[in-house]
Each structure stands twice: as C-alpha cells, then as structure tokens.
Amino acid sequence: MARIAGVNLPTHKRVPIALTYITGIGHTSAAEICEAVKIDATRRVNELSDAEVLAIREHIDTNYLVEGDLRRETQLNIKRLMDLGCYRGLRHRRNLPVRGQRTHTNARTRKGPAKAIAGKKK
C-alpha cells in the first residue's frame, strides 16, 4: 500500500486517479506528477515499486502544498480576511455566502435549515 502525504492511496486504481485522493491534487496536477516522475498513466498503484513511490512522494513534497499545510493556509487566509474586517471577512464571520450569491431565497447550505418565523402566516 502506497502512503503519500499521510494518505493511503487505493491500490487497484490507476496512479493519476489515486493521486487525486490527496487533498490539493486534482486531475491536472496528478497528470503532471506522473509525467514529471515518468510513470505511465495506465499503471496501477499496486504495480509501483518502492523507488517510484518515493519519487512521487519527493516530487509532491517539493512542488505542491497538500493536506494539512494546505488546509492550514486556507484557514489562515480566511482568518486574515475576518481580522481585516473587509466585506468577505464579514460574510465569513456571519456564516453567509461570500461570493455574491443571493440570500433572499436559497443559500440553505451556508445558512443552515430554515427557521420558522412566528406570525408570518396570513
């Protein structure tokens, strides 16, 4: 079983697909990693040698921000916006949509379940 960046990769999947299980690596990044390390995209994870897994791990460590470090940086960016008191920070603080979506209706994912208002029926 290959373990890269603290994630156990699924053994029977193709290497580019398995790499997307790591937070911060999508399809494009996974293809670039395979190309840089010279691993065929049709190979499976269980077919990789220890040296190839090590090469993938080193390439990811040097070139990509993944897993815990990526999450930490994202949270620090959000905290910075909140501390600044800018519009986006206020939206984060109030747990409302940040990117200009309407909130009169919809936005239930961000706002939570609808709360009934007493005396509204007429």
mmCIF file with all atom_site columns, C-alpha atoms in Angstrom:
data_model
loop_
_atom_site.group_PDB
_atom_site.id
_atom_site.type_symbol
_atom_site.label_atom_id
_atom_site.label_alt_id
_atom_site.label_comp_id
_atom_site.label_asym_id
_atom_site.label_entity_id
_atom_site.label_seq_id
_atom_site.pdbx_PDB_ins_code
_atom_site.Cartn_x
_atom_site.Cartn_y
_atom_site.Cartn_z
_atom_site.occupancy
_atom_site.B_iso_or_equiv
_atom_site.pdbx_formal_charge
_atom_site.auth_seq_id
_atom_site.auth_comp_id
_atom_site.auth_asym_id
_atom_site.auth_atom_id
_atom_site.pdbx_PDB_model_num
ATOM 1   C CA . MET A 1 1   ? 0.000   0.000  0.000   1.00 0.00 ? 1   MET A CA 1
ATOM 2   C CA . ALA A 1 2   ? 1.392   3.368  -1.028  1.00 0.00 ? 2   ALA A CA 1
ATOM 3   C CA . ARG A 1 3   ? 1.242   6.123  1.567   1.00 0.00 ? 3   ARG A CA 1
ATOM 4   C CA . ILE A 1 4   ? 1.886   9.631  0.273   1.00 0.00 ? 4   ILE A CA 1
ATOM 5   C CA . ALA A 1 5   ? 1.398   12.874 2.258   1.00 0.00 ? 5   ALA A CA 1
ATOM 6   C CA . GLY A 1 6   ? -0.325  10.946 5.055   1.00 0.00 ? 6   GLY A CA 1
ATOM 7   C CA . VAL A 1 7   ? -2.928  9.399  2.723   1.00 0.00 ? 7   VAL A CA 1
ATOM 8   C CA . ASN A 1 8   ? -3.221  5.708  1.889   1.00 0.00 ? 8   ASN A CA 1
ATOM 9   C CA . LEU A 1 9   ? -3.722  5.506  -1.864  1.00 0.00 ? 9   LEU A CA 1
ATOM 10  C CA . PRO A 1 10  ? -6.241  2.927  -3.142  1.00 0.00 ? 10  PRO A CA 1
ATOM 11  C CA . THR A 1 11  ? -4.171  0.044  -4.525  1.00 0.00 ? 11  THR A CA 1
ATOM 12  C CA . HIS A 1 12  ? -6.208  -1.084 -7.542  1.00 0.00 ? 12  HIS A CA 1
ATOM 13  C CA . LYS A 1 13  ? -6.813  2.329  -9.124  1.00 0.00 ? 13  LYS A CA 1
ATOM 14  C CA . ARG A 1 14  ? -4.684  3.931  -11.816 1.00 0.00 ? 14  ARG A CA 1
ATOM 15  C CA . VAL A 1 15  ? -1.937  6.194  -10.448 1.00 0.00 ? 15  VAL A CA 1
ATOM 16  C CA . PRO A 1 16  ? -3.375  9.563  -11.640 1.00 0.00 ? 16  PRO A CA 1
ATOM 17  C CA . ILE A 1 17  ? -6.795  8.718  -10.196 1.00 0.00 ? 17  ILE A CA 1
ATOM 18  C CA . ALA A 1 18  ? -5.310  7.509  -6.897  1.00 0.00 ? 18  ALA A CA 1
ATOM 19  C CA . LEU A 1 19  ? -3.255  10.708 -6.530  1.00 0.00 ? 19  LEU A CA 1
ATOM 20  C CA . THR A 1 20  ? -6.459  12.779 -6.541  1.00 0.00 ? 20  THR A CA 1
ATOM 21  C CA . TYR A 1 21  ? -7.295  11.239 -3.142  1.00 0.00 ? 21  TYR A CA 1
ATOM 22  C CA . ILE A 1 22  ? -4.683  13.632 -1.727  1.00 0.00 ? 22  ILE A CA 1
ATOM 23  C CA . THR A 1 23  ? -6.192  16.997 -0.802  1.00 0.00 ? 23  THR A CA 1
ATOM 24  C CA . GLY A 1 24  ? -4.739  19.673 -3.056  1.00 0.00 ? 24  GLY A CA 1
ATOM 25  C CA . ILE A 1 25  ? -4.072  17.407 -6.042  1.00 0.00 ? 25  ILE A CA 1
ATOM 26  C CA . GLY A 1 26  ? -6.642  17.285 -8.825  1.00 0.00 ? 26  GLY A CA 1
ATOM 27  C CA . HIS A 1 27  ? -6.684  15.582 -12.206 1.00 0.00 ? 27  HIS A CA 1
ATOM 28  C CA . THR A 1 28  ? -4.352  18.080 -13.896 1.00 0.00 ? 28  THR A CA 1
ATOM 29  C CA . SER A 1 29  ? -1.811  18.061 -11.070 1.00 0.00 ? 29  SER A CA 1
ATOM 30  C CA . ALA A 1 30  ? -1.900  14.249 -10.915 1.00 0.00 ? 30  ALA A CA 1
ATOM 31  C CA . ALA A 1 31  ? -1.202  14.008 -14.660 1.00 0.00 ? 31  ALA A CA 1
ATOM 32  C CA . GLU A 1 32  ? 1.681   16.497 -14.308 1.00 0.00 ? 32  GLU A CA 1
ATOM 33  C CA . ILE A 1 33  ? 3.159   14.483 -11.428 1.00 0.00 ? 33  ILE A CA 1
ATOM 34  C CA . CYS A 1 34  ? 3.013   11.242 -13.440 1.00 0.00 ? 34  CYS A CA 1
ATOM 35  C CA . GLU A 1 35  ? 4.648   12.975 -16.389 1.00 0.00 ? 35  GLU A CA 1
ATOM 36  C CA . ALA A 1 36  ? 7.401   14.536 -14.250 1.00 0.00 ? 36  ALA A CA 1
ATOM 37  C CA . VAL A 1 37  ? 8.234   11.259 -12.493 1.00 0.00 ? 37  VAL A CA 1
ATOM 38  C CA . LYS A 1 38  ? 7.930   9.348  -15.815 1.00 0.00 ? 38  LYS A CA 1
ATOM 39  C CA . ILE A 1 39  ? 5.246   6.918  -14.690 1.00 0.00 ? 39  ILE A CA 1
ATOM 40  C CA . ASP A 1 40  ? 2.786   5.630  -17.284 1.00 0.00 ? 40  ASP A CA 1
ATOM 41  C CA . ALA A 1 41  ? -0.765  6.826  -16.594 1.00 0.00 ? 41  ALA A CA 1
ATOM 42  C CA . THR A 1 42  ? -2.212  3.354  -17.228 1.00 0.00 ? 42  THR A CA 1
ATOM 43  C CA . ARG A 1 43  ? -0.253  1.714  -14.406 1.00 0.00 ? 43  ARG A CA 1
ATOM 44  C CA . ARG A 1 44  ? -1.939  0.773  -11.141 1.00 0.00 ? 44  ARG A CA 1
ATOM 45  C CA . VAL A 1 45  ? -0.736  1.753  -7.669  1.00 0.00 ? 45  VAL A CA 1
ATOM 46  C CA . ASN A 1 46  ? -0.036  -1.859 -6.675  1.00 0.00 ? 46  ASN A CA 1
ATOM 47  C CA . GLU A 1 47  ? 2.323   -2.167 -9.687  1.00 0.00 ? 47  GLU A CA 1
ATOM 48  C CA . LEU A 1 48  ? 4.580   0.670  -8.473  1.00 0.00 ? 48  LEU A CA 1
ATOM 49  C CA . SER A 1 49  ? 7.966   -0.089 -6.973  1.00 0.00 ? 49  SER A CA 1
ATOM 50  C CA . ASP A 1 50  ? 9.119   1.471  -3.715  1.00 0.00 ? 50  ASP A CA 1
ATOM 51  C CA . ALA A 1 51  ? 11.532  3.712  -5.635  1.00 0.00 ? 51  ALA A CA 1
ATOM 52  C CA . GLU A 1 52  ? 8.696   5.066  -7.810  1.00 0.00 ? 52  GLU A CA 1
ATOM 53  C CA . VAL A 1 53  ? 6.501   5.743  -4.774  1.00 0.00 ? 53  VAL A CA 1
ATOM 54  C CA . LEU A 1 54  ? 9.432   7.551  -3.158  1.00 0.00 ? 54  LEU A CA 1
ATOM 55  C CA . ALA A 1 55  ? 9.966   9.621  -6.316  1.00 0.00 ? 55  ALA A CA 1
ATOM 56  C CA . ILE A 1 56  ? 6.279   10.618 -6.358  1.00 0.00 ? 56  ILE A CA 1
ATOM 57  C CA . ARG A 1 57  ? 6.402   11.491 -2.644  1.00 0.00 ? 57  ARG A CA 1
ATOM 58  C CA . GLU A 1 58  ? 9.508   13.668 -3.070  1.00 0.00 ? 58  GLU A CA 1
ATOM 59  C CA . HIS A 1 59  ? 8.055   15.439 -6.130  1.00 0.00 ? 59  HIS A CA 1
ATOM 60  C CA . ILE A 1 60  ? 4.852   16.251 -4.250  1.00 0.00 ? 60  ILE A CA 1
ATOM 61  C CA . ASP A 1 61  ? 6.744   17.431 -1.162  1.00 0.00 ? 61  ASP A CA 1
ATOM 62  C CA . THR A 1 62  ? 8.912   19.831 -3.153  1.00 0.00 ? 62  THR A CA 1
ATOM 63  C CA . ASN A 1 63  ? 6.342   21.197 -5.623  1.00 0.00 ? 63  ASN A CA 1
ATOM 64  C CA . TYR A 1 64  ? 2.864   21.075 -4.081  1.00 0.00 ? 64  TYR A CA 1
ATOM 65  C CA . LEU A 1 65  ? 1.110   22.311 -0.959  1.00 0.00 ? 65  LEU A CA 1
ATOM 66  C CA . VAL A 1 66  ? -1.108  19.422 0.157   1.00 0.00 ? 66  VAL A CA 1
ATOM 67  C CA . GLU A 1 67  ? -3.229  18.062 3.007   1.00 0.00 ? 67  GLU A CA 1
ATOM 68  C CA . GLY A 1 68  ? -2.668  19.693 6.425   1.00 0.00 ? 68  GLY A CA 1
ATOM 69  C CA . ASP A 1 69  ? -0.452  22.524 5.199   1.00 0.00 ? 69  ASP A CA 1
ATOM 70  C CA . LEU A 1 70  ? -2.981  23.477 2.514   1.00 0.00 ? 70  LEU A CA 1
ATOM 71  C CA . ARG A 1 71  ? -5.872  23.390 4.993   1.00 0.00 ? 71  ARG A CA 1
ATOM 72  C CA . ARG A 1 72  ? -3.862  25.479 7.472   1.00 0.00 ? 72  ARG A CA 1
ATOM 73  C CA . GLU A 1 73  ? -3.021  28.096 4.850   1.00 0.00 ? 73  GLU A CA 1
ATOM 74  C CA . THR A 1 74  ? -6.678  28.300 3.734   1.00 0.00 ? 74  THR A CA 1
ATOM 75  C CA . GLN A 1 75  ? -7.851  28.786 7.322   1.00 0.00 ? 75  GLN A CA 1
ATOM 76  C CA . LEU A 1 76  ? -5.199  31.462 7.899   1.00 0.00 ? 76  LEU A CA 1
ATOM 77  C CA . ASN A 1 77  ? -6.357  33.299 4.760   1.00 0.00 ? 77  ASN A CA 1
ATOM 78  C CA . ILE A 1 78  ? -9.969  33.241 5.987   1.00 0.00 ? 78  ILE A CA 1
ATOM 79  C CA . LYS A 1 79  ? -8.887  34.382 9.464   1.00 0.00 ? 79  LYS A CA 1
ATOM 80  C CA . ARG A 1 80  ? -6.897  37.245 7.896   1.00 0.00 ? 80  ARG A CA 1
ATOM 81  C CA . LEU A 1 81  ? -9.976  38.406 5.989   1.00 0.00 ? 81  LEU A CA 1
ATOM 82  C CA . MET A 1 82  ? -12.060 38.261 9.173   1.00 0.00 ? 82  MET A CA 1
ATOM 83  C CA . ASP A 1 83  ? -9.459  40.214 11.168  1.00 0.00 ? 83  ASP A CA 1
ATOM 84  C CA . LEU A 1 84  ? -9.242  42.880 8.466   1.00 0.00 ? 84  LEU A CA 1
ATOM 85  C CA . GLY A 1 85  ? -12.975 43.395 8.660   1.00 0.00 ? 85  GLY A CA 1
ATOM 86  C CA . CYS A 1 86  ? -13.337 43.506 4.882   1.00 0.00 ? 86  CYS A CA 1
ATOM 87  C CA . TYR A 1 87  ? -16.611 42.542 3.216   1.00 0.00 ? 87  TYR A CA 1
ATOM 88  C CA . ARG A 1 88  ? -15.554 38.957 2.544   1.00 0.00 ? 88  ARG A CA 1
ATOM 89  C CA . GLY A 1 89  ? -14.352 38.620 6.130   1.00 0.00 ? 89  GLY A CA 1
ATOM 90  C CA . LEU A 1 90  ? -17.700 39.872 7.458   1.00 0.00 ? 90  LEU A CA 1
ATOM 91  C CA . ARG A 1 91  ? -19.537 37.349 5.271   1.00 0.00 ? 91  ARG A CA 1
ATOM 92  C CA . HIS A 1 92  ? -17.339 34.563 6.657   1.00 0.00 ? 92  HIS A CA 1
ATOM 93  C CA . ARG A 1 93  ? -17.934 35.802 10.204  1.00 0.00 ? 93  ARG A CA 1
ATOM 94  C CA . ARG A 1 94  ? -21.725 35.810 9.748   1.00 0.00 ? 94  ARG A CA 1
ATOM 95  C CA . ASN A 1 95  ? -21.654 32.430 8.001   1.00 0.00 ? 95  ASN A CA 1
ATOM 96  C CA . LEU A 1 96  ? -23.270 33.821 4.839   1.00 0.00 ? 96  LEU A CA 1
ATOM 97  C CA . PRO A 1 97  ? -22.324 33.241 1.177   1.00 0.00 ? 97  PRO A CA 1
ATOM 98  C CA . VAL A 1 98  ? -19.078 35.041 0.354   1.00 0.00 ? 98  VAL A CA 1
ATOM 99  C CA . ARG A 1 99  ? -19.093 35.211 -3.429  1.00 0.00 ? 99  ARG A CA 1
ATOM 100 C CA . GLY A 1 100 ? -22.109 37.355 -4.211  1.00 0.00 ? 100 GLY A CA 1
ATOM 101 C CA . GLN A 1 101 ? -24.854 34.722 -4.283  1.00 0.00 ? 101 GLN A CA 1
ATOM 102 C CA . ARG A 1 102 ? -28.423 35.705 -3.484  1.00 0.00 ? 102 ARG A CA 1
ATOM 103 C CA . THR A 1 103 ? -29.608 35.063 0.060   1.00 0.00 ? 103 THR A CA 1
ATOM 104 C CA . HIS A 1 104 ? -33.274 36.122 -0.061  1.00 0.00 ? 104 HIS A CA 1
ATOM 105 C CA . THR A 1 105 ? -34.041 32.583 -1.173  1.00 0.00 ? 105 THR A CA 1
ATOM 106 C CA . ASN A 1 106 ? -31.626 29.659 -1.437  1.00 0.00 ? 106 ASN A CA 1
ATOM 107 C CA . ALA A 1 107 ? -28.229 29.745 0.357   1.00 0.00 ? 107 ALA A CA 1
ATOM 108 C CA . ARG A 1 108 ? -29.505 26.996 2.682   1.00 0.00 ? 108 ARG A CA 1
ATOM 109 C CA . THR A 1 109 ? -26.213 25.128 2.659   1.00 0.00 ? 109 THR A CA 1
ATOM 110 C CA . ARG A 1 110 ? -24.432 28.103 4.159   1.00 0.00 ? 110 ARG A CA 1
ATOM 111 C CA . LYS A 1 111 ? -27.263 29.463 6.362   1.00 0.00 ? 111 LYS A CA 1
ATOM 112 C CA . GLY A 1 112 ? -28.484 26.117 7.715   1.00 0.00 ? 112 GLY A CA 1
ATOM 113 C CA . PRO A 1 113 ? -32.050 24.825 7.885   1.00 0.00 ? 113 PRO A CA 1
ATOM 114 C CA . ALA A 1 114 ? -34.852 27.378 7.571   1.00 0.00 ? 114 ALA A CA 1
ATOM 115 C CA . LYS A 1 115 ? -36.109 28.855 10.849  1.00 0.00 ? 115 LYS A CA 1
ATOM 116 C CA . ALA A 1 116 ? -39.860 29.433 11.165  1.00 0.00 ? 116 ALA A CA 1
ATOM 117 C CA . ILE A 1 117 ? -40.966 32.982 11.890  1.00 0.00 ? 117 ILE A CA 1
ATOM 118 C CA . ALA A 1 118 ? -43.947 33.326 14.253  1.00 0.00 ? 118 ALA A CA 1
ATOM 119 C CA . GLY A 1 119 ? -46.933 35.325 12.981  1.00 0.00 ? 119 GLY A CA 1
ATOM 120 C CA . LYS A 1 120 ? -45.829 35.181 9.357   1.00 0.00 ? 120 LYS A CA 1
ATOM 121 C CA . LYS A 1 121 ? -48.935 33.349 8.019   1.00 0.00 ? 121 LYS A CA 1
ATOM 122 C CA . LYS A 1 122 ? -51.737 35.470 6.597   1.00 0.00 ? 122 LYS A CA 1
#
